[in-house]
Amino acid sequence: MSETVSPAGKAPGRADAGGPDANRWKALVFIAIAQLMVVLDATIVNIALPSAQQDLGISDGNRQWVVTAYALAFGGLLLFGGRIADLWGRKRAFVVGLGGFALASALGGAATNEAMMFGARALQGAFGALLAPAALSLLAVMFTDGKERAKAFGIYGAIAGGGGAVGLILGGFLTEYLDWRWTFFVNIPFAVVAAAGAYFVIREPAGGRNRSPLDVPGVVLSTLGLVALVYGFTRAESEGWSDTVTIAMFVASAVLLAAFVAVEARVKAPLLPLRVITERNRGGVYLSLGLAIIAMFGLFLFLTYYLQVVKGYSPVKTGFAFLPMIAGMITGSTQIGTRLMTRVAPRLLMGPGFLVAAVGMLLLTQLEIGTSYAAVLLPGMLLLGLGMGTAFMPAMSLATLGVEPRDSGVASAMVNTSQQVGGAIGTALLNTIAASATTAYVADHIGGASGRAQQLVQLQGQVQGYTSAIWFAVGILVAAAVIALTLINAGRPGATAVAGSSDAAAENEAAVPVAMH
């Protein structure tokens, strides 16, 4: 059913039937720079937060909004951003997203009060929600050969997984040696280089746009539902799970998202065609990836606090302590994942990858006040990085493989949505578990302790909290592995045709020459 491609590599009228774009590897560099900028921003601001809070006079009660404003806008608008990318074209959405992100970053760096800071963070999140799905869907439509796709998604997966840890290093350097404002200004050169490169280098395959009318009810329901969900978890972290507003947010989110699914099943041109998520392989990827991110985001937070508060590391030293995890991710993604992806089924990379990460996490449950970095932290983080990198690579590729070109933006947005919601859940859920365990430990052991002994009990309580939460993270990673091994049934690339939705089958054969079953 595939079309015959002309010697010049042009097949008129089909989205992806033409020959590969000569500039695709150059384009990957600029897409990778943009993705790194978005992922960096999720963690780089955390290290700068104490300094920014002091300078701008932000109260303790309001400081969470520096992180929350970004998370709400990003998580809430991702599906809308993915649909806009399908409507406008991915290249245009990508360049507009980069420009907006740069302007929002300049506004954040120049902030003179908390309102200006919160507004800048919300704008960053909104433009990030346009940029992130456009970046991933550009890769999906530009790299269609199995081996090339494996390499491209290996690089992308390493950045998606390791960028957060790079943000900790860069954030530490900028805060310690320059000023917290540079954690915002640093985005501007990233954005300018990526936008200029994309404008001149990226040539989006023709015919892949979805020009159907915009599903306004779907946009409103999905945005409000996701915002309520992310805010519910964020509020649970600070106010507790029994807080009235927290419960109201979860109830509202459930009602709104249920209404969204009902609307999507009925409208002619849905924001999120249900065929994108009901195909078992993509559904399995979204679910297992979301769970893995829950475990990983919580760990970033605990290890940062453990190294700085318990071990007394500086921000820069803390950032460098995460290097083994980054090295593991890059190795797992670009060496193990890329080399094996064209030889074995994705589930045989994702399942074992999550289990190796769980073993690394298991090592970190042994943390104590005097734990040696070389004996426990280094091997634990290395295994965690290796496992996650190996699993991320096929997950990123499989999540967009086999979708119709006109749905690739929304399919990419679902990957980002599962990561963003997973991050919000992970931070709130694991933080709550850690706080409860710390409180219980201190209550049991503080007794008649005073002075230095009291401080020691407090530190031991914190470490007890971290390890209790990490045990939960181990269980979550094992669950992610089980889902990947049982739900995902795709074969290795090149085996047979993609298992996709029935109405997409014909398109898949043309869009993905080297496909997965």
Short mmCIF file of C-alpha atoms in Angstrom, two decimals:
data_model
loop_
_atom_site.label_atom_id
_atom_site.label_comp_id
_atom_site.label_asym_id
_atom_site.label_seq_id
_atom_site.Cartn_x
_atom_site.Cartn_y
_atom_site.Cartn_z
CA MET A 1 0.00 0.00 0.00
CA SER A 2 3.01 2.31 0.26
CA GLU A 3 3.64 4.70 -2.61
CA THR A 4 6.60 4.41 -4.93
CA VAL A 5 9.12 7.10 -4.13
CA SER A 6 10.66 8.99 -7.00
CA PRO A 7 14.47 9.11 -7.41
CA ALA A 8 14.43 12.69 -6.22
CA GLY A 9 12.86 11.57 -2.98
CA LYS A 10 9.56 13.33 -3.60
CA ALA A 11 6.20 11.60 -3.49
CA PRO A 12 3.53 14.20 -4.12
CA GLY A 13 0.47 14.36 -1.92
CA ARG A 14 1.65 12.11 0.92
CA ALA A 15 2.93 13.36 4.29
CA ASP A 16 5.85 11.08 4.91
CA ALA A 17 6.23 9.02 1.77
CA GLY A 18 9.09 11.11 0.41
CA GLY A 19 12.78 10.47 0.85
CA PRO A 20 14.45 11.48 4.10
CA ASP A 21 15.16 15.18 4.62
CA ALA A 22 18.84 15.91 3.92
CA ASN A 23 18.96 18.34 6.86
CA ARG A 24 17.30 16.03 9.41
CA TRP A 25 20.45 15.53 11.53
CA LYS A 26 21.13 19.28 11.63
CA ALA A 27 17.48 19.77 12.59
CA LEU A 28 17.93 17.26 15.44
CA VAL A 29 20.64 19.49 16.97
CA PHE A 30 18.25 22.45 17.21
CA ILE A 31 15.33 20.31 18.40
CA ALA A 32 17.64 18.87 21.09
CA ILE A 33 18.73 22.36 22.21
CA ALA A 34 15.08 23.42 22.59
CA GLN A 35 14.16 20.25 24.49
CA LEU A 36 17.15 20.71 26.81
CA MET A 37 16.01 24.28 27.55
CA VAL A 38 12.48 23.15 28.50
CA VAL A 39 13.69 20.25 30.67
CA LEU A 40 16.40 22.38 32.32
CA ASP A 41 13.81 24.93 33.31
CA ALA A 42 11.91 22.36 35.38
CA THR A 43 14.80 22.09 37.87
CA ILE A 44 17.15 25.05 37.33
CA VAL A 45 14.80 27.48 39.10
CA ASN A 46 14.50 25.23 42.19
CA ILE A 47 18.10 25.91 43.20
CA ALA A 48 17.69 29.66 42.61
CA LEU A 49 14.40 29.84 44.53
CA PRO A 50 15.77 30.75 48.01
CA SER A 51 17.76 33.71 46.59
CA ALA A 52 14.88 34.90 44.39
CA GLN A 53 12.46 34.64 47.30
CA GLN A 54 14.67 36.88 49.44
CA ASP A 55 15.27 39.48 46.70
CA LEU A 56 11.62 39.80 45.66
CA GLY A 57 10.13 39.57 49.15
CA ILE A 58 8.05 36.46 48.35
CA SER A 59 6.43 34.95 51.46
CA ASP A 60 6.98 31.29 52.44
CA GLY A 61 3.31 30.62 51.69
CA ASN A 62 3.57 32.03 48.17
CA ARG A 63 7.02 30.77 47.11
CA GLN A 64 5.59 27.48 45.77
CA TRP A 65 3.85 29.52 43.05
CA VAL A 66 7.22 30.08 41.33
CA VAL A 67 7.16 26.33 40.58
CA THR A 68 3.38 25.83 40.52
CA ALA A 69 2.58 28.64 38.01
CA TYR A 70 4.91 26.97 35.48
CA ALA A 71 3.58 23.45 36.17
CA LEU A 72 -0.08 24.48 35.89
CA ALA A 73 0.32 26.35 32.60
CA PHE A 74 2.59 23.68 31.09
CA GLY A 75 0.57 20.66 32.23
CA GLY A 76 -2.81 22.26 31.54
CA LEU A 77 -2.08 23.51 28.03
CA LEU A 78 -0.04 20.59 26.62
CA LEU A 79 -2.88 18.94 24.70
CA PHE A 80 -3.95 22.32 23.32
CA GLY A 81 -0.32 23.02 22.34
CA GLY A 82 -0.07 19.67 20.56
CA ARG A 83 -3.27 20.36 18.61
CA ILE A 84 -2.06 23.87 17.67
CA ALA A 85 1.17 22.28 16.35
CA ASP A 86 -0.94 19.94 14.17
CA LEU A 87 -3.04 22.89 12.97
CA TRP A 88 -0.32 25.53 12.33
CA GLY A 89 2.44 23.13 11.35
CA ARG A 90 5.13 21.87 13.76
CA LYS A 91 7.89 24.15 12.50
CA ARG A 92 5.84 27.32 13.01
CA ALA A 93 4.63 26.18 16.46
CA PHE A 94 8.22 25.30 17.38
CA VAL A 95 9.63 28.72 16.40
CA VAL A 96 6.74 30.66 18.02
CA GLY A 97 7.11 28.55 21.19
CA LEU A 98 10.84 29.32 21.36
CA GLY A 99 10.31 33.05 20.83
CA GLY A 100 7.63 33.21 23.51
CA PHE A 101 9.72 31.17 25.94
CA ALA A 102 12.68 33.55 25.47
CA LEU A 103 10.50 36.63 26.11
CA ALA A 104 8.93 35.03 29.20
CA SER A 105 12.43 34.15 30.49
CA ALA A 106 13.59 37.75 30.01
CA LEU A 107 10.54 38.91 31.98
CA GLY A 108 11.33 36.44 34.80
CA GLY A 109 14.97 37.52 34.96
CA ALA A 110 13.94 41.18 35.14
CA ALA A 111 11.17 40.57 37.74
CA THR A 112 10.89 43.26 40.42
CA ASN A 113 8.05 41.72 42.46
CA GLU A 114 6.28 38.40 43.03
CA ALA A 115 3.39 39.11 40.63
CA MET A 116 5.83 39.74 37.76
CA MET A 117 7.71 36.53 38.64
CA PHE A 118 4.54 34.38 38.81
CA GLY A 119 3.29 35.85 35.50
CA ALA A 120 6.62 35.14 33.79
CA ARG A 121 6.60 31.54 35.02
CA ALA A 122 3.03 31.00 33.79
CA LEU A 123 4.01 32.41 30.37
CA GLN A 124 7.05 30.12 30.26
CA GLY A 125 4.76 27.18 30.95
CA ALA A 126 2.28 28.24 28.25
CA PHE A 127 4.94 28.61 25.54
CA GLY A 128 6.65 25.42 26.76
CA ALA A 129 3.32 23.62 26.19
CA LEU A 130 3.44 24.74 22.55
CA LEU A 131 7.15 24.02 22.10
CA ALA A 132 7.52 20.54 23.69
CA PRO A 133 4.94 18.62 21.59
CA ALA A 134 6.08 20.42 18.42
CA ALA A 135 9.69 19.28 19.07
CA LEU A 136 8.78 15.63 19.60
CA SER A 137 6.34 15.49 16.67
CA LEU A 138 8.97 17.04 14.35
CA LEU A 139 11.25 14.11 15.21
CA ALA A 140 8.36 11.69 14.63
CA VAL A 141 7.68 12.96 11.09
CA MET A 142 11.32 13.61 10.05
CA PHE A 143 12.89 10.30 11.13
CA THR A 144 11.04 7.35 9.60
CA ASP A 145 13.88 4.86 8.97
CA GLY A 146 14.09 2.34 11.84
CA LYS A 147 17.82 2.67 12.63
CA GLU A 148 17.93 6.43 12.18
CA ARG A 149 14.81 6.79 14.31
CA ALA A 150 16.47 4.75 17.05
CA LYS A 151 19.53 7.07 17.09
CA ALA A 152 17.45 10.27 16.98
CA PHE A 153 15.15 9.16 19.79
CA GLY A 154 18.16 7.89 21.76
CA ILE A 155 19.59 11.41 21.81
CA TYR A 156 16.17 12.93 22.56
CA GLY A 157 15.49 10.39 25.33
CA ALA A 158 18.86 11.09 26.99
CA ILE A 159 18.08 14.82 27.03
CA ALA A 160 14.51 14.30 28.25
CA GLY A 161 15.75 12.11 31.09
CA GLY A 162 19.05 13.77 32.03
CA GLY A 163 18.22 17.43 31.40
CA GLY A 164 16.69 17.85 34.84
CA ALA A 165 19.92 16.81 36.52
CA VAL A 166 21.93 19.12 34.20
CA GLY A 167 19.60 21.89 35.41
CA LEU A 168 20.71 21.25 38.99
CA ILE A 169 24.39 21.69 38.03
CA LEU A 170 23.81 24.79 35.90
CA GLY A 171 21.44 26.28 38.49
CA GLY A 172 24.06 25.75 41.20
CA PHE A 173 26.79 27.44 39.15
CA LEU A 174 24.67 30.42 38.12
CA THR A 175 23.25 30.99 41.61
CA GLU A 176 26.58 30.60 43.40
CA TYR A 177 28.84 32.56 41.03
CA LEU A 178 26.53 35.01 39.23
CA ASP A 179 22.97 35.77 40.33
CA TRP A 180 19.64 33.91 40.48
CA ARG A 181 18.37 36.06 37.58
CA TRP A 182 20.77 34.22 35.27
CA THR A 183 18.76 31.00 35.74
CA PHE A 184 16.16 32.83 33.59
CA PHE A 185 18.45 34.80 31.25
CA VAL A 186 20.37 31.62 30.30
CA ASN A 187 17.28 30.44 28.35
CA ILE A 188 17.53 33.35 25.89
CA PRO A 189 20.67 32.21 23.98
CA PHE A 190 19.31 28.63 23.94
CA ALA A 191 16.03 29.86 22.41
CA VAL A 192 17.63 32.23 19.89
CA VAL A 193 20.05 29.57 18.58
CA ALA A 194 17.34 26.87 18.39
CA ALA A 195 14.81 29.20 16.68
CA ALA A 196 17.32 30.51 14.11
CA GLY A 197 18.53 27.00 13.35
CA ALA A 198 14.99 25.64 13.07
CA TYR A 199 13.89 28.47 10.77
CA PHE A 200 16.70 27.82 8.27
CA VAL A 201 17.18 24.06 8.59
CA ILE A 202 13.87 22.33 9.37
CA ARG A 203 11.79 21.35 6.37
CA GLU A 204 8.56 19.82 7.63
CA PRO A 205 7.11 17.06 5.42
CA ALA A 206 4.13 18.33 3.42
CA GLY A 207 0.54 17.27 3.98
CA GLY A 208 0.74 16.37 7.67
CA ARG A 209 -1.38 19.20 9.08
CA ASN A 210 -4.73 18.69 10.75
CA ARG A 211 -6.85 21.57 9.46
CA SER A 212 -10.08 20.43 11.15
CA PRO A 213 -11.93 23.09 13.19
CA LEU A 214 -10.60 23.51 16.73
CA ASP A 215 -12.50 21.49 19.36
CA VAL A 216 -13.20 24.39 21.77
CA PRO A 217 -15.17 22.35 24.39
CA GLY A 218 -12.33 19.80 24.38
CA VAL A 219 -9.72 22.55 24.88
CA VAL A 220 -11.64 24.06 27.82
CA LEU A 221 -12.43 20.73 29.54
CA SER A 222 -8.92 19.25 29.11
CA THR A 223 -7.15 22.43 30.23
CA LEU A 224 -9.34 22.93 33.32
CA GLY A 225 -9.22 19.19 34.15
CA LEU A 226 -5.42 18.98 33.94
CA VAL A 227 -4.94 22.27 35.82
CA ALA A 228 -7.23 21.01 38.62
CA LEU A 229 -5.33 17.70 38.76
CA VAL A 230 -1.85 19.28 38.88
CA TYR A 231 -3.00 21.92 41.40
CA GLY A 232 -4.65 19.24 43.56
CA PHE A 233 -1.35 17.37 43.91
CA THR A 234 0.63 20.58 44.40
CA ARG A 235 -1.75 21.74 47.14
CA ALA A 236 -1.72 18.29 48.80
CA GLU A 237 2.04 18.71 49.23
CA SER A 238 1.69 21.98 51.18
CA GLU A 239 -1.79 21.71 52.80
CA GLY A 240 -2.31 17.96 53.20
CA TRP A 241 -4.56 15.37 51.52
CA SER A 242 -7.55 16.06 53.77
CA ASP A 243 -7.63 19.79 52.92
CA THR A 244 -11.06 20.80 51.55
CA VAL A 245 -9.65 22.60 48.51
CA THR A 246 -7.33 19.66 47.71
CA ILE A 247 -10.28 17.23 47.71
CA ALA A 248 -12.42 19.67 45.69
CA MET A 249 -9.65 19.92 43.06
CA PHE A 250 -9.46 16.13 42.65
CA VAL A 251 -13.25 15.82 42.38
CA ALA A 252 -13.40 18.68 39.85
CA SER A 253 -10.56 17.14 37.85
CA ALA A 254 -12.29 13.73 37.71
CA VAL A 255 -15.59 15.31 36.56
CA LEU A 256 -13.92 17.57 33.96
CA LEU A 257 -11.71 14.82 32.49
CA ALA A 258 -14.65 12.37 32.36
CA ALA A 259 -16.67 15.04 30.52
CA PHE A 260 -13.67 15.58 28.20
CA VAL A 261 -13.55 11.87 27.26
CA ALA A 262 -17.34 11.89 26.65
CA VAL A 263 -17.04 14.96 24.39
CA GLU A 264 -14.05 13.51 22.47
CA ALA A 265 -16.00 10.33 21.72
CA ARG A 266 -18.80 12.36 20.08
CA VAL A 267 -17.30 15.38 18.29
CA LYS A 268 -16.33 15.22 14.62
CA ALA A 269 -12.83 16.71 15.03
CA PRO A 270 -11.69 15.91 18.61
CA LEU A 271 -8.79 17.65 20.35
CA LEU A 272 -7.51 14.21 21.43
CA PRO A 273 -8.70 11.47 19.04
CA LEU A 274 -9.31 8.51 21.37
CA ARG A 275 -7.55 6.26 18.82
CA VAL A 276 -4.27 7.88 19.96
CA ILE A 277 -4.55 6.59 23.54
CA THR A 278 -6.65 3.43 23.17
CA GLU A 279 -4.05 1.64 21.01
CA ARG A 280 -2.50 -0.67 23.62
CA ASN A 281 1.17 0.09 22.88
CA ARG A 282 0.80 3.86 23.13
CA GLY A 283 -1.51 3.49 26.16
CA GLY A 284 1.11 1.27 27.82
CA VAL A 285 3.87 3.79 27.09
CA TYR A 286 1.90 6.75 28.51
CA LEU A 287 1.02 4.81 31.68
CA SER A 288 4.43 3.23 32.38
CA LEU A 289 6.31 6.46 31.56
CA GLY A 290 4.04 8.48 33.86
CA LEU A 291 4.68 6.03 36.73
CA ALA A 292 8.45 6.07 36.15
CA ILE A 293 8.48 9.88 36.23
CA ILE A 294 6.55 9.81 39.55
CA ALA A 295 9.42 7.79 41.05
CA MET A 296 12.17 9.85 39.46
CA PHE A 297 10.96 13.40 40.20
CA GLY A 298 10.45 12.55 43.86
CA LEU A 299 13.99 11.18 44.03
CA PHE A 300 15.54 14.33 42.50
CA LEU A 301 13.97 16.33 45.28
CA PHE A 302 15.02 14.01 48.13
CA LEU A 303 18.60 13.60 46.93
CA THR A 304 18.97 17.38 46.54
CA TYR A 305 17.81 17.93 50.14
CA TYR A 306 19.84 14.97 51.45
CA LEU A 307 23.06 16.20 49.85
CA GLN A 308 22.60 19.87 50.82
CA VAL A 309 20.91 19.64 54.23
CA VAL A 310 22.24 16.35 55.63
CA LYS A 311 25.66 16.12 53.94
CA GLY A 312 26.24 19.91 53.74
CA TYR A 313 27.08 20.02 50.02
CA SER A 314 27.10 23.39 48.21
CA PRO A 315 24.65 23.88 45.28
CA VAL A 316 27.47 23.31 42.75
CA LYS A 317 28.78 20.20 44.53
CA THR A 318 25.20 18.87 44.71
CA GLY A 319 24.83 19.36 40.96
CA PHE A 320 28.06 17.48 40.26
CA ALA A 321 26.96 14.66 42.59
CA PHE A 322 24.18 13.95 40.06
CA LEU A 323 26.68 13.42 37.20
CA PRO A 324 26.70 9.58 37.47
CA MET A 325 22.93 9.62 36.89
CA ILE A 326 23.33 11.79 33.79
CA ALA A 327 26.18 9.58 32.52
CA GLY A 328 24.04 6.49 33.10
CA MET A 329 21.09 8.02 31.22
CA ILE A 330 23.18 9.05 28.24
CA THR A 331 24.81 5.59 28.09
CA GLY A 332 21.51 3.75 28.52
CA SER A 333 19.74 5.87 25.92
CA THR A 334 22.36 6.35 23.18
CA GLN A 335 24.35 3.11 23.55
CA ILE A 336 22.13 0.36 24.99
CA GLY A 337 18.69 1.57 23.82
CA THR A 338 19.77 2.75 20.37
CA ARG A 339 21.84 -0.37 19.61
CA LEU A 340 19.19 -2.84 20.75
CA MET A 341 16.03 -1.07 19.62
CA THR A 342 16.19 -2.40 16.07
CA ARG A 343 16.96 -5.93 17.34
CA VAL A 344 14.53 -6.57 20.21
CA ALA A 345 10.93 -5.70 21.04
CA PRO A 346 10.46 -2.39 22.94
CA ARG A 347 8.98 -4.12 26.01
CA LEU A 348 12.25 -6.09 26.40
CA LEU A 349 14.08 -2.77 26.77
CA MET A 350 11.45 -0.89 28.78
CA GLY A 351 10.60 -3.63 31.32
CA PRO A 352 14.20 -4.58 32.22
CA GLY A 353 15.18 -0.87 32.07
CA PHE A 354 12.62 0.06 34.73
CA LEU A 355 13.73 -2.97 36.83
CA VAL A 356 17.42 -1.92 36.66
CA ALA A 357 16.32 1.58 37.76
CA ALA A 358 14.36 -0.04 40.62
CA VAL A 359 17.55 -1.86 41.75
CA GLY A 360 19.40 1.48 41.75
CA MET A 361 16.55 3.00 43.76
CA LEU A 362 16.70 0.01 46.13
CA LEU A 363 20.36 0.81 46.90
CA LEU A 364 19.30 4.35 47.86
CA THR A 365 16.91 3.01 50.52
CA GLN A 366 20.09 2.29 52.52
CA LEU A 367 20.83 6.00 53.05
CA GLU A 368 21.93 7.09 56.52
CA ILE A 369 23.49 10.31 57.83
CA GLY A 370 27.03 8.99 57.37
CA THR A 371 26.47 7.04 54.13
CA SER A 372 29.47 7.01 51.78
CA TYR A 373 28.82 8.67 48.43
CA ALA A 374 31.12 6.23 46.58
CA ALA A 375 29.68 3.09 48.19
CA VAL A 376 25.92 3.76 47.94
CA LEU A 377 24.96 6.97 46.13
CA LEU A 378 27.26 6.59 43.11
CA PRO A 379 26.27 3.00 42.13
CA GLY A 380 22.61 3.70 42.97
CA MET A 381 22.44 6.77 40.72
CA LEU A 382 24.43 5.05 37.96
CA LEU A 383 22.00 2.09 37.85
CA LEU A 384 19.01 4.44 38.02
CA GLY A 385 20.34 6.45 35.07
CA LEU A 386 21.22 3.36 33.01
CA GLY A 387 17.81 1.81 33.54
CA MET A 388 15.83 4.98 32.87
CA GLY A 389 17.88 5.87 29.78
CA THR A 390 17.40 2.39 28.32
CA ALA A 391 13.63 2.51 28.95
CA PHE A 392 13.06 6.15 27.88
CA MET A 393 14.47 5.70 24.39
CA PRO A 394 12.02 3.08 23.03
CA ALA A 395 9.19 4.72 25.02
CA MET A 396 9.68 8.09 23.29
CA SER A 397 9.81 6.44 19.87
CA LEU A 398 6.89 4.05 20.40
CA ALA A 399 4.64 6.82 21.76
CA THR A 400 4.59 8.54 18.34
CA LEU A 401 5.14 5.58 16.03
CA GLY A 402 2.20 4.53 13.89
CA VAL A 403 0.04 7.61 14.49
CA GLU A 404 -1.36 9.43 11.50
CA PRO A 405 0.83 12.46 10.64
CA ARG A 406 -2.10 14.77 11.45
CA ASP A 407 -2.24 13.32 15.01
CA SER A 408 1.50 13.40 15.75
CA GLY A 409 1.36 16.71 17.67
CA VAL A 410 -1.36 15.45 20.01
CA ALA A 411 0.38 12.06 20.45
CA SER A 412 3.58 13.92 21.38
CA ALA A 413 1.63 16.12 23.78
CA MET A 414 0.35 13.00 25.55
CA VAL A 415 3.96 11.89 26.23
CA ASN A 416 4.69 15.29 27.77
CA THR A 417 1.37 15.28 29.67
CA SER A 418 2.11 11.89 31.25
CA GLN A 419 5.56 13.20 32.27
CA GLN A 420 4.24 16.51 33.61
CA VAL A 421 1.36 14.98 35.57
CA GLY A 422 3.72 12.23 36.76
CA GLY A 423 6.16 14.87 38.00
CA ALA A 424 3.42 16.73 39.91
CA ILE A 425 2.11 13.49 41.45
CA GLY A 426 5.62 12.28 42.32
CA THR A 427 6.65 15.48 44.06
CA ALA A 428 3.43 15.72 46.10
CA LEU A 429 2.87 12.03 46.88
CA LEU A 430 6.43 11.12 47.83
CA ASN A 431 6.92 14.38 49.73
CA THR A 432 3.83 13.62 51.84
CA ILE A 433 5.09 10.10 52.58
CA ALA A 434 8.52 11.48 53.53
CA ALA A 435 7.07 14.20 55.77
CA SER A 436 4.81 11.71 57.63
CA ALA A 437 7.70 9.28 58.22
CA THR A 438 9.96 12.13 59.44
CA THR A 439 7.31 13.43 61.87
CA ALA A 440 6.67 9.91 63.25
CA TYR A 441 10.40 9.20 63.69
CA VAL A 442 11.11 12.51 65.46
CA ALA A 443 8.08 12.08 67.76
CA ASP A 444 9.29 8.60 68.75
CA HIS A 445 12.97 9.48 69.29
CA ILE A 446 13.16 13.11 70.43
CA GLY A 447 12.37 12.18 74.07
CA GLY A 448 14.60 14.07 76.47
CA ALA A 449 17.17 14.94 73.80
CA SER A 450 18.54 18.47 73.81
CA GLY A 451 21.04 20.60 71.91
CA ARG A 452 23.19 18.58 69.51
CA ALA A 453 21.35 15.33 70.22
CA GLN A 454 18.09 16.99 69.20
CA GLN A 455 19.64 18.20 65.91
CA LEU A 456 20.89 14.67 65.25
CA VAL A 457 17.41 13.20 65.78
CA GLN A 458 15.97 15.82 63.38
CA LEU A 459 18.53 14.86 60.69
CA GLN A 460 17.95 11.15 61.25
CA GLY A 461 14.22 11.81 60.97
CA GLN A 462 14.72 13.53 57.61
CA VAL A 463 16.80 10.63 56.28
CA GLN A 464 14.17 8.18 57.56
CA GLY A 465 11.54 10.17 55.63
CA TYR A 466 13.59 10.08 52.43
CA THR A 467 14.21 6.32 52.60
CA SER A 468 10.52 5.58 53.37
CA ALA A 469 9.50 7.53 50.25
CA ILE A 470 12.23 5.87 48.14
CA TRP A 471 10.78 2.43 49.09
CA PHE A 472 7.49 3.57 47.55
CA ALA A 473 9.40 4.76 44.46
CA VAL A 474 10.92 1.25 44.13
CA GLY A 475 7.41 -0.24 44.10
CA ILE A 476 6.22 2.31 41.52
CA LEU A 477 9.13 1.45 39.19
CA VAL A 478 8.37 -2.28 39.50
CA ALA A 479 4.73 -1.49 38.59
CA ALA A 480 5.96 0.49 35.55
CA ALA A 481 8.05 -2.54 34.48
CA VAL A 482 5.06 -4.92 34.84
CA ILE A 483 2.84 -2.59 32.75
CA ALA A 484 5.53 -2.28 30.05
CA LEU A 485 6.04 -6.05 29.87
CA THR A 486 2.33 -6.98 29.81
CA LEU A 487 0.58 -4.14 27.97
CA ILE A 488 3.13 -3.33 25.25
CA ASN A 489 3.14 -6.04 22.58
CA ALA A 490 4.95 -4.31 19.72
CA GLY A 491 7.63 -6.33 17.98
CA ARG A 492 11.06 -5.08 16.95
CA PRO A 493 11.22 -2.53 14.10
CA GLY A 494 10.88 -4.05 10.67
CA ALA A 495 9.07 -7.17 11.90
CA THR A 496 5.55 -6.38 10.65
CA ALA A 497 3.23 -3.43 10.23
CA VAL A 498 2.37 -1.12 13.08
CA ALA A 499 -0.46 -2.17 15.33
CA GLY A 500 -2.49 0.99 15.14
CA SER A 501 -6.08 2.04 14.97
CA SER A 502 -8.03 0.65 12.08
CA ASP A 503 -8.71 4.02 10.51
CA ALA A 504 -5.03 4.87 10.62
CA ALA A 505 -3.72 1.62 9.13
CA ALA A 506 -3.40 2.83 5.56
CA GLU A 507 -1.68 6.04 6.64
CA ASN A 508 0.74 4.11 8.87
CA GLU A 509 2.09 2.10 5.96
CA ALA A 510 3.01 5.28 4.09
CA ALA A 511 4.10 7.28 7.12
CA VAL A 512 6.34 4.68 8.74
CA PRO A 513 8.32 2.66 6.20
CA VAL A 514 10.25 0.74 8.87
CA ALA A 515 7.49 0.09 11.37
CA MET A 516 6.88 -1.69 14.63
CA HIS A 517 4.21 -4.24 15.26
#
